[in-house]
Tab-separated table of C-alpha atoms (C1' of nucleotides) in Angstrom:
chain	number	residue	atom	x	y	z
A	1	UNK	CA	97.669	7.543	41.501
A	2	UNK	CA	95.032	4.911	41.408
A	3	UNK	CA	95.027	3.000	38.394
A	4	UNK	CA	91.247	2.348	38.598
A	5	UNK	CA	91.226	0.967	35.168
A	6	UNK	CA	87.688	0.689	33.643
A	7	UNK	CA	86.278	-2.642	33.244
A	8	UNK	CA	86.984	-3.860	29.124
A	9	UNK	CA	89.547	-5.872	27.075
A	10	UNK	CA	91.477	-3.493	24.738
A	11	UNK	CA	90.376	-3.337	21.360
A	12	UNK	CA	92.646	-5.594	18.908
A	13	UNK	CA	94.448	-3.844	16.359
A	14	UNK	CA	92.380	-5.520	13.423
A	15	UNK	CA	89.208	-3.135	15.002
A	16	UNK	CA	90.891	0.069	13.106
A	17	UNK	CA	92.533	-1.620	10.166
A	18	UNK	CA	88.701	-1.227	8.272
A	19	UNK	CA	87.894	1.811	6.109
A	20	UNK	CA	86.760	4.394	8.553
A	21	UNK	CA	82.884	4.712	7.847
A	22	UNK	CA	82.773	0.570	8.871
A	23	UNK	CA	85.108	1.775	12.354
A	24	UNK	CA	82.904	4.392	12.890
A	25	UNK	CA	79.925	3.523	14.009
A	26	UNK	CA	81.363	0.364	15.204
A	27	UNK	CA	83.596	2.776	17.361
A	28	UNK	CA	80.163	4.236	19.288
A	29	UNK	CA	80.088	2.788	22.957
A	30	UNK	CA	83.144	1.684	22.920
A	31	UNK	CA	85.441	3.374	25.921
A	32	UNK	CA	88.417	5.716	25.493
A	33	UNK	CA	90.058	5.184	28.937
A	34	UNK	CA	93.478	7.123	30.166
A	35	UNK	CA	96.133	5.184	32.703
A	36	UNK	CA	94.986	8.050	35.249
A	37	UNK	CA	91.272	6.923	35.340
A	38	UNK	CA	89.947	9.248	33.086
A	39	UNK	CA	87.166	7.453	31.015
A	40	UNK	CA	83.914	8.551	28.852
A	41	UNK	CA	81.660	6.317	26.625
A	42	UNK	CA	82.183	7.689	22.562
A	43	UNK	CA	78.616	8.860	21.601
A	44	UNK	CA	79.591	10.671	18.250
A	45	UNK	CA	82.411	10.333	15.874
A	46	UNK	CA	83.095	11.030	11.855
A	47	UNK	CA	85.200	9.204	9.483
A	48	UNK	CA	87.657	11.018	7.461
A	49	UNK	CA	88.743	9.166	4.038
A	50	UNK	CA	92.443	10.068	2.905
A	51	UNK	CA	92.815	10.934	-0.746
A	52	UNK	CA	88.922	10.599	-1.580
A	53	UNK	CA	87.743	13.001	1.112
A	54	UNK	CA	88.576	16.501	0.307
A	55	UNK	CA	87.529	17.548	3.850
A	56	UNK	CA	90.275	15.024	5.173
A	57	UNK	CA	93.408	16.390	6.810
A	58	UNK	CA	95.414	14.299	4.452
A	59	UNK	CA	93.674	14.788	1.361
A	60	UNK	CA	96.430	16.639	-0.224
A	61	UNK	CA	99.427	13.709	1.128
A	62	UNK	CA	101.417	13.484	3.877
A	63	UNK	CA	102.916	16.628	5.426
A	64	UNK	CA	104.567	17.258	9.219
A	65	UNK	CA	101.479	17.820	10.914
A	66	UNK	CA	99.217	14.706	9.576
A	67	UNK	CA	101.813	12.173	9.383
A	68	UNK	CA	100.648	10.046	12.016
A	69	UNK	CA	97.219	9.881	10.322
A	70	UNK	CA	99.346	8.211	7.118
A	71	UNK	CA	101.086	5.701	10.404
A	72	UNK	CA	99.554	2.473	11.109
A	73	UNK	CA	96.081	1.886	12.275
A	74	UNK	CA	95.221	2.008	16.552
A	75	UNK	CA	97.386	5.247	16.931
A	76	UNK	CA	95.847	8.941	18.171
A	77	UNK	CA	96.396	11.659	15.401
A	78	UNK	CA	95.900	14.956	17.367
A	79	UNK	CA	96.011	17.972	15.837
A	80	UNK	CA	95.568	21.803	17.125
A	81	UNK	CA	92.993	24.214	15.271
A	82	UNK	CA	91.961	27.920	15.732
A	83	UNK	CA	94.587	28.471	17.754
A	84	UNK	CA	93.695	26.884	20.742
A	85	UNK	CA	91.796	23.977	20.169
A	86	UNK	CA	93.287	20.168	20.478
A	87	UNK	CA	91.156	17.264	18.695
A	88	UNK	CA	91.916	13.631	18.208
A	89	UNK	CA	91.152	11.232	16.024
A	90	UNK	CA	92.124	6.974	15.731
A	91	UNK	CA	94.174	5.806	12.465
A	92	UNK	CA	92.771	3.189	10.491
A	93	UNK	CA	93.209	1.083	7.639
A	94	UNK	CA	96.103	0.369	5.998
A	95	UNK	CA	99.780	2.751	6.259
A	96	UNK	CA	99.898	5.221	3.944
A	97	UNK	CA	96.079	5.158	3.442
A	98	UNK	CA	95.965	8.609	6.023
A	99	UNK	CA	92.695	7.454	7.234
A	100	UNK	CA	90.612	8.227	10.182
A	101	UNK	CA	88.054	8.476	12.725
A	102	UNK	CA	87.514	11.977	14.487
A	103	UNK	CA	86.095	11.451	18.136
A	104	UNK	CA	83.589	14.283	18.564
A	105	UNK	CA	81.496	13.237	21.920
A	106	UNK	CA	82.152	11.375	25.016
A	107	UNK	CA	80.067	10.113	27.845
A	108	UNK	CA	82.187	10.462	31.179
A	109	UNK	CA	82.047	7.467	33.054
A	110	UNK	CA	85.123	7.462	35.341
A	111	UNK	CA	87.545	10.030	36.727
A	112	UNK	CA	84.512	12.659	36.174
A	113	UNK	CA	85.964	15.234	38.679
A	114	UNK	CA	89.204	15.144	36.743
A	115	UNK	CA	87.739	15.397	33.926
A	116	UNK	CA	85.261	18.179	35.101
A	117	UNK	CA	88.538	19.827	36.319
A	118	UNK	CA	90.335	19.926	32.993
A	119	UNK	CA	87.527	21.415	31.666
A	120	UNK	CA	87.482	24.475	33.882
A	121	UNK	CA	84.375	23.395	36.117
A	122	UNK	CA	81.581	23.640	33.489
A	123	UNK	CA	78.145	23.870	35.614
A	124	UNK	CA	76.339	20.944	33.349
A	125	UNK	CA	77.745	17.538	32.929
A	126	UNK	CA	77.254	17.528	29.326
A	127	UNK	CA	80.101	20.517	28.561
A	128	UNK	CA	82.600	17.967	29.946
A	129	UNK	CA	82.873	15.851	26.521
A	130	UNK	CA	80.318	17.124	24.302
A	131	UNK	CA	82.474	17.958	21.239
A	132	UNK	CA	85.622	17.264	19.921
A	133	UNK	CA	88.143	20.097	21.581
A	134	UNK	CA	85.998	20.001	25.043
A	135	UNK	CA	86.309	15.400	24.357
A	136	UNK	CA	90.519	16.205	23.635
A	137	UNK	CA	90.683	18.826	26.645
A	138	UNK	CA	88.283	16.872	29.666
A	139	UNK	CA	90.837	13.697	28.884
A	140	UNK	CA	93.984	15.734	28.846
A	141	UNK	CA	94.989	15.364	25.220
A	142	UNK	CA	97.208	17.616	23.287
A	143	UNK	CA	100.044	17.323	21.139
A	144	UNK	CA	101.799	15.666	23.170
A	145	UNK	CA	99.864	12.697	22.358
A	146	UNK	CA	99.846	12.155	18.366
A	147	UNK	CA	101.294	9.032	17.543
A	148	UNK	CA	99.777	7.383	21.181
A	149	UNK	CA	99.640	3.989	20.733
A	150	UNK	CA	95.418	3.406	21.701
A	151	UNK	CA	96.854	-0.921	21.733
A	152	UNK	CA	99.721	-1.050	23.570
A	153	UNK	CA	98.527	1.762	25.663
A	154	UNK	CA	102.247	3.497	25.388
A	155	UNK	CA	100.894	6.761	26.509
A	156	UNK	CA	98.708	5.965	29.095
A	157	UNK	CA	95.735	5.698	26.764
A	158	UNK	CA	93.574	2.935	25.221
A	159	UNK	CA	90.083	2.241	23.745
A	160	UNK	CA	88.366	-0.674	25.625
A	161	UNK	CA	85.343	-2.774	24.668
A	162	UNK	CA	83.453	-2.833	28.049
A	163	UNK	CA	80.354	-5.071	26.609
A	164	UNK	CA	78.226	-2.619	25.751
A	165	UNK	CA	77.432	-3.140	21.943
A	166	UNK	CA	77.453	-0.674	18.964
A	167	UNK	CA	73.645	0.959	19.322
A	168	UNK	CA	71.987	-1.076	16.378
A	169	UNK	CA	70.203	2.184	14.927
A	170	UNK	CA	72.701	5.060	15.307
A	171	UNK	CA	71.925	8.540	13.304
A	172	UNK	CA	73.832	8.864	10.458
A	173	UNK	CA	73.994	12.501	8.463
A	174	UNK	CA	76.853	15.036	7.612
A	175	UNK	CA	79.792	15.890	9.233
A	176	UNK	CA	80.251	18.962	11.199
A	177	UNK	CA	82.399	21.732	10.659
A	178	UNK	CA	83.881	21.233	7.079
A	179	UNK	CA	83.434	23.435	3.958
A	180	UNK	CA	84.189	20.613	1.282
A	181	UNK	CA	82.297	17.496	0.375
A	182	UNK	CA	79.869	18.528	2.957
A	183	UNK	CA	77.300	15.856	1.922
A	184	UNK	CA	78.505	12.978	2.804
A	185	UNK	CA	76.783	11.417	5.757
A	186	UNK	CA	79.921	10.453	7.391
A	187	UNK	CA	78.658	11.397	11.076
A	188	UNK	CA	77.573	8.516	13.317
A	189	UNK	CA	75.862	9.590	17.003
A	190	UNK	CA	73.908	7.173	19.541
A	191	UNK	CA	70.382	7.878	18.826
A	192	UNK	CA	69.293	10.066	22.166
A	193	UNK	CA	72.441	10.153	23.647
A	194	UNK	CA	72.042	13.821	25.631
A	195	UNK	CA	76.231	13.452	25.553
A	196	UNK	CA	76.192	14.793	21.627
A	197	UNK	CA	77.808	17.815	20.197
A	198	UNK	CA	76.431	19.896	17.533
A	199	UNK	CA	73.098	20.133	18.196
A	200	UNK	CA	73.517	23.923	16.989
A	201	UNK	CA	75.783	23.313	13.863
A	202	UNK	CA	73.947	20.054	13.094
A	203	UNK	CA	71.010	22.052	12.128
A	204	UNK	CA	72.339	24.413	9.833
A	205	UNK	CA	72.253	23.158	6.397
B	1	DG	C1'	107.395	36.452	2.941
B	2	DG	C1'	102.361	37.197	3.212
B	3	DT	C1'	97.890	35.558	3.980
B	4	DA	C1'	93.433	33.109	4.423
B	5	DA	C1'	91.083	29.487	6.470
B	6	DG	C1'	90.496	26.256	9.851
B	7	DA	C1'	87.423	18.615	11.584
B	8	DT	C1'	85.873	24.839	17.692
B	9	DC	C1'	84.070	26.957	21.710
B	10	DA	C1'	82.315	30.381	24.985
B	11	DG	C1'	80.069	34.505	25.846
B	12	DC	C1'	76.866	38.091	24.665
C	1	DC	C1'	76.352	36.042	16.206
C	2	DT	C1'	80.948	37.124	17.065
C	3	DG	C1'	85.691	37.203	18.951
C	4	DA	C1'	89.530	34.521	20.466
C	5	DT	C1'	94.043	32.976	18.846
C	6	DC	C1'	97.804	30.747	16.033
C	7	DT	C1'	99.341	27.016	12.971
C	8	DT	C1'	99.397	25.287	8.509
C	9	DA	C1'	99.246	25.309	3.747
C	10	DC	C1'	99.340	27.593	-0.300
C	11	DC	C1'	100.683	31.348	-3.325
C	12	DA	C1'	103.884	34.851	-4.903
DNA sequence: GGTAAGATCAGC
DNA sequence: CTGATCTTACCA
C-alpha cells in the first residue's frame, strides 16, 4: 500500500482536552486522514456535553458501549445505530468527563476512489462523506475502531492540521437528529461548504 | 424477559 | 415519507 500520507502535523493532544463546543468549531478544516490514504476535510461536526447534555450518549454514566467516550481525550468513540449505521466521534476534555465531538461531514481530499468504493459507488461526490454514517463508512470505520488512538495514530488513523485555518464565520444552530435538549446550537458547519449533511433535517424545526 | 427508541440513510 | 435492521437501555 502507498502510505501517501496527507500533508499536516498531527494535532497535539491538548487540541481535544477543551470542552467540546470550543473543539468544535476549532475541529472544522482540520483533516481526518487513515494510514491507507484515505483523507476528507471535516466541514460539520456537533459537540456532545456528558452529564449536562441529555442528548449525549453518556448522559446517564458510563456503560459498555460509551466507555471510551468517558477515556481520555484524542481517542475515536464509534458507536453503531439503527442497526446498521457506524458513526464516530473524538473524546475530549478531561477522563471521566464522557465528552465529545460527533464528526458529521467530510470533504474527500485523498484516496477518493477508495473512499467512493466503500461507499458503494454513489454517482455525486457529495454522498461520499456528507453525514455522519456515509463520513464513518467512506473512511472504513466501524467498531473495530472505538478506542483508536487519533495521536499516536495506533489504528492507522489521525487528525492532521494541514494549514488551512478554522473558517472565521462558521454557522452555528441545532444539532441534528436528537429528541432532547434540541435547542442548543451545538452544530458548527463551514459556511457554503456543498460537503454538508442535513440540508433536509436541518430545516425541520 | 420484553420492548421502544435510536447522534441515519436510501429509495419511492 | 417510509422501511431497513439490530443494539442498547430501561422497565417489569
Amino acid at each position: 500500500m502507498t502510505s501517501t500520507r496527507w500533508p499536516g502535523t498531527t494535532l497535539p493532544r491538548r487540541f481535544f482536552r477543551r470542552d467540546p463546543r470550543v473543539v468544535a468549531p476549532d475541529l472544522l478544516n482540520k483533516i481526518i486522514a487513515r494510514d491507507d490514504g484515505r483523507a476528507g476535510r471535516i466541514v460539520e461536526v456537533e459537540a456532545y456535553c456528558g452529564a449536562e447534555d441529555p442528548a449525549a450518549h453518556t448522559f446517564r454514566g458510563p456503560t459498555k458501549r460509551n466507555a471510551t467516550m468517558f477515556g481520555p481525550a484524542g481517542h475515536l468513540y464509534v458507536y453503531f445505530t439503527y442497526g446498521m449505521h457506524w458513526c464516530a466521534n473524538t473524546v475530549c476534555g478531561k477522563e471521566g468527563q464522557g465528552w465529545g465531538v460527533l464528526l458529521r461531514a467530510i470533504e474527500p481530499v485523498a484516496g477518493l476512489e477508495a473512499m467512493r468504493e466503500a461507499r458503494g459507488n454513489p454517482a455525486r461526490l457529495k454522498d461520499i462523506g456528507s453525514g455522519p454514517a456515509r463520513l464513518a463508512q467512506a473512511m472504513g470505520i466501524t467498531g473495530g475502531q472505538d478506542g483508536a488512538d487519533l495521536i499516536k495514530g495506533d489504528r492507522g488513523f489521525r487528525v492532521l492540521d494541514d494549514g488551512t485555518p478554522p473558517p472565521l464565520d462558521p454557522v452555528a444552530g441545532p444539532r441534528i437528529g436528537i429528541s432532547q435538549a434540541k435547542d442548543h446550537p451545538w452544530r458548527w458547519y463551514v459556511r457554503g461548504n456543498p460537503y454538508v449533511s442535513g440540508s433536509r433535517l436541518a430545516r425541520k424545526s
